[in-house]
XYZ file of C-alpha atoms in Angstrom:
391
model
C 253.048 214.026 199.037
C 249.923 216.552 199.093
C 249.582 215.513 202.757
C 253.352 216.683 203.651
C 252.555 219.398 201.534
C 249.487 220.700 203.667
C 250.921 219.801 207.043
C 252.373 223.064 207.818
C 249.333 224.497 207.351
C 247.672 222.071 209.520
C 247.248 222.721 213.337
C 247.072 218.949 214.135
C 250.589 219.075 212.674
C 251.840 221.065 215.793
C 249.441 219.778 218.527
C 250.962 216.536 217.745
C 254.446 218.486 217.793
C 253.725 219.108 221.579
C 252.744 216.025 222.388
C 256.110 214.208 221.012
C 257.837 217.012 223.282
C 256.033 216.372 226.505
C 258.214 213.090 227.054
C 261.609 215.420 226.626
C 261.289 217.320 230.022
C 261.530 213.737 231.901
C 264.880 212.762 229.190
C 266.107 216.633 229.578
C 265.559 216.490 233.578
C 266.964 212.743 233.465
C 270.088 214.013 231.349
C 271.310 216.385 234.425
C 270.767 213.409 236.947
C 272.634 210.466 234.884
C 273.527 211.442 231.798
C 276.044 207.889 231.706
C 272.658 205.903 231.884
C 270.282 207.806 229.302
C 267.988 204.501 229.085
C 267.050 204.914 233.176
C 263.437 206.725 231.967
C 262.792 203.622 230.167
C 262.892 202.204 233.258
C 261.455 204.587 235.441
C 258.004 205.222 233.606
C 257.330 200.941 234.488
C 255.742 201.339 237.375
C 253.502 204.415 236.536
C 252.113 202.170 233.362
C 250.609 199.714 235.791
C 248.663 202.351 237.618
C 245.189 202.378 236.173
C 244.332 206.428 236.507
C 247.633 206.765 234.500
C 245.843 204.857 231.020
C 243.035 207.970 231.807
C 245.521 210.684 231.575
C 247.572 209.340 228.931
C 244.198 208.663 226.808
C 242.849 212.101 227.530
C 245.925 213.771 226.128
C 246.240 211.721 223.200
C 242.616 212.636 222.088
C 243.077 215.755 223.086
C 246.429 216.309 221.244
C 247.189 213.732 218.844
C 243.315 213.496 217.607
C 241.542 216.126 217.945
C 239.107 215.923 214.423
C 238.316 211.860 215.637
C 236.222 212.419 218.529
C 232.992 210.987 216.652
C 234.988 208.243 214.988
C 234.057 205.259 216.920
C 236.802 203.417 214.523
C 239.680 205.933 215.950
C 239.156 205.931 219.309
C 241.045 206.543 222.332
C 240.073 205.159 225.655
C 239.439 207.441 228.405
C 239.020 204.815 230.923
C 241.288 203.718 233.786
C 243.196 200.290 233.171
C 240.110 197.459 234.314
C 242.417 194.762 233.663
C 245.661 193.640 233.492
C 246.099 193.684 229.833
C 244.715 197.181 229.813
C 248.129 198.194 232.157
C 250.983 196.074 229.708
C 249.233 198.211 226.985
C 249.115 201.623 228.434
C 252.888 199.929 230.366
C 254.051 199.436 226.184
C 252.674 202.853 225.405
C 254.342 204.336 227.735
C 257.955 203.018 226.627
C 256.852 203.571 222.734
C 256.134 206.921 223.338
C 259.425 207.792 225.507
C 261.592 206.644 222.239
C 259.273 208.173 219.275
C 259.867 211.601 221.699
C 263.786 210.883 222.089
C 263.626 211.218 218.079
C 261.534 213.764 217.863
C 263.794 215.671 220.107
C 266.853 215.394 218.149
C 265.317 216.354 215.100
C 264.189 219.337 216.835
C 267.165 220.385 218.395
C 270.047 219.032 215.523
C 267.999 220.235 212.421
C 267.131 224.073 213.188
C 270.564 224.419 214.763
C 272.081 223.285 210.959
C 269.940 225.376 209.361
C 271.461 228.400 211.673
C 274.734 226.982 210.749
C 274.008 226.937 206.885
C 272.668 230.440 207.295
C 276.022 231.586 209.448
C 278.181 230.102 206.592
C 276.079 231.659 204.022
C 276.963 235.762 205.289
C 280.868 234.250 205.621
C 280.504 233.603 209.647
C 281.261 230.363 209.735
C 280.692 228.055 213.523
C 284.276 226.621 213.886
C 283.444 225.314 217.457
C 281.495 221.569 217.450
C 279.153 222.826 214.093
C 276.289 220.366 213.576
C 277.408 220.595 209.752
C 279.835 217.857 209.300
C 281.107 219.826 205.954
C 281.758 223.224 205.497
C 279.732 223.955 202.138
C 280.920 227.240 199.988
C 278.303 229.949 200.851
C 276.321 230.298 197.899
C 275.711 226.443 198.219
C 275.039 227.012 202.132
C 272.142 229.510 201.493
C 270.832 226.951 198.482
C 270.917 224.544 201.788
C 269.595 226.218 204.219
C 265.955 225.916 204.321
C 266.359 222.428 203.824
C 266.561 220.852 207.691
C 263.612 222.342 208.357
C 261.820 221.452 205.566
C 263.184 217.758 206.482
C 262.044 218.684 210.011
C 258.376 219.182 209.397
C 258.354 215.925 207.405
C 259.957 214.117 210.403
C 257.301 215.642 212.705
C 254.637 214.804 210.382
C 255.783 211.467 210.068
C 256.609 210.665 213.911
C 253.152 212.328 214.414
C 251.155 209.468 212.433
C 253.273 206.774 213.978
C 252.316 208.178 217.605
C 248.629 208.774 216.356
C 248.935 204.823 215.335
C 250.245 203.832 217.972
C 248.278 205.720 220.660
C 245.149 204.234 218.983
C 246.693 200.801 218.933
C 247.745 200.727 222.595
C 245.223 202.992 224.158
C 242.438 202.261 221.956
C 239.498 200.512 223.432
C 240.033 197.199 224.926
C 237.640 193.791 223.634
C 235.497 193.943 226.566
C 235.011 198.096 226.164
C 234.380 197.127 222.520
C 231.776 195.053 223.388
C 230.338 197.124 225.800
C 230.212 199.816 223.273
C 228.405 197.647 220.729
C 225.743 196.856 223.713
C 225.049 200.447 224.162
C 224.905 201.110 220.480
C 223.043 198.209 220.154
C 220.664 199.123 222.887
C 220.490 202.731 221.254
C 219.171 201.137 218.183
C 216.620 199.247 219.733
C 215.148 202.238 221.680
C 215.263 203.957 218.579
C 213.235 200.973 216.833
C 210.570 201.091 219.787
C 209.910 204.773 219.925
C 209.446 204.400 215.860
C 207.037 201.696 216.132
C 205.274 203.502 219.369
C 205.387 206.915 216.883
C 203.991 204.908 213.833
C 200.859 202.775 216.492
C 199.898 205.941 218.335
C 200.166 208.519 215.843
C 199.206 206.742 212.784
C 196.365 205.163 215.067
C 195.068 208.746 215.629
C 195.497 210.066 212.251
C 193.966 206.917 210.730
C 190.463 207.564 213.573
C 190.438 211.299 212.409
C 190.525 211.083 208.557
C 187.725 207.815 208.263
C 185.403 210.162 211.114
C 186.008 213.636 209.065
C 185.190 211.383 206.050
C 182.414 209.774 207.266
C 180.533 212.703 208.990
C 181.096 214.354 205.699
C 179.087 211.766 203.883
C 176.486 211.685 206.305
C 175.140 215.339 206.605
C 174.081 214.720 210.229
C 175.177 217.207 212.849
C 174.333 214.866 215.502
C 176.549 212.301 213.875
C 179.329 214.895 213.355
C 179.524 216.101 216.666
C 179.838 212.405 217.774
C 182.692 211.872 214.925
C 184.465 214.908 216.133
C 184.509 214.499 219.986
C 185.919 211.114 218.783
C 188.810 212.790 217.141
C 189.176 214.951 219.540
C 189.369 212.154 222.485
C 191.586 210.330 219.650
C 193.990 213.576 219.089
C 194.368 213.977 223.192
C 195.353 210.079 223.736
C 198.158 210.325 220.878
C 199.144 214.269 222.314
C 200.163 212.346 224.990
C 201.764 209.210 223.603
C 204.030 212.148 221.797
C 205.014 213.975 224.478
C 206.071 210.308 226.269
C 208.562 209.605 223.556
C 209.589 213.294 223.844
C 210.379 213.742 227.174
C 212.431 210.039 226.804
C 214.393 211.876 223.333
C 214.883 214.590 225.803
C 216.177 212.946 228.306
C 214.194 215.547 230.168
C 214.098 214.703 234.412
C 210.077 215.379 234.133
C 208.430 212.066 235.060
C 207.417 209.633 232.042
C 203.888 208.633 232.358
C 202.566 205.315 231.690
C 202.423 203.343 228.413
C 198.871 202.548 227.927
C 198.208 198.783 228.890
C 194.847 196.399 227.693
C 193.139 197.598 230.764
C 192.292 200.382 228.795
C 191.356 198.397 225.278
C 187.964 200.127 225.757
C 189.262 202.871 224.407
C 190.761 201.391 221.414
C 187.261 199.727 221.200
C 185.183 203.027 221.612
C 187.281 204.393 218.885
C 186.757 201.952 216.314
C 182.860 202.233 216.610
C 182.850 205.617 217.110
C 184.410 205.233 213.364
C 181.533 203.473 211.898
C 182.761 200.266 212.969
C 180.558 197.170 214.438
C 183.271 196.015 216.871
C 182.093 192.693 218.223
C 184.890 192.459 221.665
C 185.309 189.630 223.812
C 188.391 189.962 226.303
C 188.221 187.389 229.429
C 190.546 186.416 232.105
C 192.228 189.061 234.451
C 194.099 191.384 232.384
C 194.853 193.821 234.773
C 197.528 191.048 236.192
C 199.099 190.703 232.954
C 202.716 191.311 232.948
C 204.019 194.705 232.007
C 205.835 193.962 228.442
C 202.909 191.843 227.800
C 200.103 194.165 228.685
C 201.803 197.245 227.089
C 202.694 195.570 223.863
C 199.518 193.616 223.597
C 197.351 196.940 223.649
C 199.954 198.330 220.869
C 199.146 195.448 218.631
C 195.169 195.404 219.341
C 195.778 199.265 218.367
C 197.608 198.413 215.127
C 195.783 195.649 214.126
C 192.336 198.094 214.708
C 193.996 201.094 212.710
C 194.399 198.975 209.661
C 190.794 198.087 209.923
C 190.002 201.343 209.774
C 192.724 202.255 206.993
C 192.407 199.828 204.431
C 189.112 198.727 205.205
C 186.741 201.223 206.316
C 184.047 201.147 208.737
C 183.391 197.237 208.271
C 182.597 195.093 211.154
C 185.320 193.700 213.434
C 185.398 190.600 215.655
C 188.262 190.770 218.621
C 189.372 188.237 221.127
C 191.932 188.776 223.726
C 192.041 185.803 226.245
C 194.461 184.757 229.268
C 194.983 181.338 228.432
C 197.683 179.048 230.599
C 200.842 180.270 230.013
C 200.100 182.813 227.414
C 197.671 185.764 225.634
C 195.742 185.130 222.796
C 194.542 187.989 220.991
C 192.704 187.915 217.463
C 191.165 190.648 215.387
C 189.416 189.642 211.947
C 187.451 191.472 209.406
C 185.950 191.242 206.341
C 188.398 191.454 203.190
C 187.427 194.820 201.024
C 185.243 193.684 197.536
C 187.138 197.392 196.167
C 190.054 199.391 196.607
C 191.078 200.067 200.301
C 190.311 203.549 201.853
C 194.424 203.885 202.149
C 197.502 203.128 201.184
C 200.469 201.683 203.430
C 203.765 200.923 203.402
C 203.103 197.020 205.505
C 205.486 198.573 208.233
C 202.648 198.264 210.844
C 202.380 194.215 210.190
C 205.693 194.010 210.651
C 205.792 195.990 213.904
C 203.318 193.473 215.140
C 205.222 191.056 214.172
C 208.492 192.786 216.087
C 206.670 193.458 219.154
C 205.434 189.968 219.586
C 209.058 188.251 218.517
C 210.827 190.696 221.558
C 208.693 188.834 224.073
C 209.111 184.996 223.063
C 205.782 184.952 220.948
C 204.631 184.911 217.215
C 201.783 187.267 215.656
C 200.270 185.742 212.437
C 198.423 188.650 209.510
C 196.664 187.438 206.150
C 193.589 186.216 204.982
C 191.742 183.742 207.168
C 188.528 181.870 205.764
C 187.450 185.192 203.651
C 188.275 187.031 206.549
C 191.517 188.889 207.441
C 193.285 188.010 210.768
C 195.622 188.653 213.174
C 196.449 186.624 215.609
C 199.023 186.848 218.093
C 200.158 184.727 221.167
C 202.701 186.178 223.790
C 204.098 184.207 226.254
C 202.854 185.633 229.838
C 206.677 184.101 231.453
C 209.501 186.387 231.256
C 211.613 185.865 228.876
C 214.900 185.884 228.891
């Protein structure tokens, strides 16, 4: 009731008004041709629902008229797509017909009921219409002016309701087919994952960089050496420039900006990973054998993101302590391990655990398994991706 009471006030109301009278110029035009066969549009509008472009017209004005507040409702959407299959045409062929009788209603509501109420208002000032009155009964005037507002009060609820049923049915027959459902959920799914990579490549790089500058500022602090501190801030600052650029990657792929993406940093350049951990304090003891500049891409690029992790929390929970790494080409895969000592104390800082379980992520996309806890008094992470693509 509070819904018919707001639809005059609501400019859906009459946008869906004009769409239920669109239909009435081909019945009004049909009506002068053969008005002794008034269901020939029924027939006529059968061959234009099989014509793919006409599902993209009729689904453009139905969003466009019918609903115009749903355009970011996935759940009430209208396709805007040609007919891709033959289902897609009996639908838009069904529409077609469905909308041809909702409009023949909607027409004689809109012609009978504000001619009545001209009628009732005729009768009421004692000028009665003697010739073919819509009224069926002659009501005394002072009843006639009680009735008068009354068709178009029923009018607007008629439009109202024919409107929803229209609305229901547009989104019912030119709503999205199963196969443009499920290529929507793809994208969105897709979306989702991007999203999930650039947080994890955020959280590596960044947190990476951050973690580096606050155990060198620390450090070079406690040691009063300005030798040492100039060594602990050109590492921050070489630190700071790597994950500059890491964050204008991401941003240029949020932007969607045309200026060329530059390379994700691959374990050809673990070095630097390396140089940064013992520029930190750290004794890094490296080993990394076998050709990793043939690596595959996924491999290379998400390998260096988890020797990059896996060094960070070194460095965050652990402090300067030493570090063992091994990254080797074995057949068929790439083993990489990073221990370290377990802290005897409380660690140098806090974290939520969402970096293990990036590792953990990265390693699962490609068809591998990454292993963190405590090894043998130690703490390790191990990781093995598969070098085959996976599918």
């Amino acid at each position: 009731m509070y819904r018919l009471l707001r639809a005059p006030l609501q400019p859906v109301t009459y946008s869906r008004w004009l769409h239920l009278c669109v239909p009435v110029l081909l019945l009004a035009l049909w009506m002068f041709i053969g008005p002794e066969m008034p269901w020939m549009p029924l027939v006529i509008v059968i061959p234009f629902g099989l014509v793919p472009w006409v599902r993209l017209a009729e689904g453009l004005q139905a969003q466009f008229l019918l609903t115009p507040n749903d355009h970011g409702n996935p759940e009430s959407a209208i396709s805007v797509t040609p007919s891709a299959r033959w289902g897609d045409r009996w639908r838009t062929l069904l529409w077609l017909e469905t909308r041809l009788v909702i409009a023949l209603v909607a027409m004689l509501a809109t012609v009978w009921l504000p001619v009545m109420t001209f009628e009732l208002i005729a009768t009421a000032f004692g000028h009665p219409i003697n010739v073919d009155p819509m009224v069926p009964l002659v009501p005394p005037r002072w009843i006639a002016a009680l009735l008068a507002p009354v068709p178009l009060v029923l009018l607007i609820v008629i439009v109202v309701l024919l409107g929803e049923l229209v609305t229901a049915a547009a989104r019912r027959l030119l709503g999205p087919s199963a196969a443009e459902r499920l290529t929507a959920l793809e994208a969105r799914t897709e979306q989702l994952l991007e999203r999930t990579r650039i947080a994890r490549e955020l959280h590596d790089s960044i947190g990476h960089a951050l973690t580096v500058a606050v155990v060198q500022a620390g450090a070079a602090r406690a040691a009063g050496n300005p030798e040492f501190t100039d060594r602990a801030l050109s590492a921050i600052e070489e630190t700071g420039r790597a994950a500059l650029e890491d964050l204008e990657r991401v941003l240029v792929v949020l932007r969607e900006s045309p200026q060329a993406v530059s390379q994700r940093p691959t374990l050809t350049e673990a070095d630097r990973l390396l140089d940064s951990a013992r520029a930190s304090g750290s004794e890094v003891d490296a080993q990394l054998t076998g050709p990793l500049d043939q690596l595959p891409g996924p491999v290379t690029r998400e390998g260096y993101r988890i020797l990059q992790e896996a060094l960070t929390n070194v460095l965050r929970h652990c402090g300067p302590v030493p570090v063992r790494v091994r990254v080797e080409m074995a057949v068929g895969r790439l083993d990489m391990e990073v221990t370290n000592p377990l802290p005897e104390g409380p660690t140098v800082m806090s974290g939520s655990g969402s970096g293990l379980r990036g590792m953990r992520e990265r390693a699962a996309l490609l068809g591998g398994e990454a292993e963190t806890g405590p090894y043998e008094g130690s703490w390790r992470v191990r990781a093995r991706l598969p070098l085959e693509r996976i599918g």
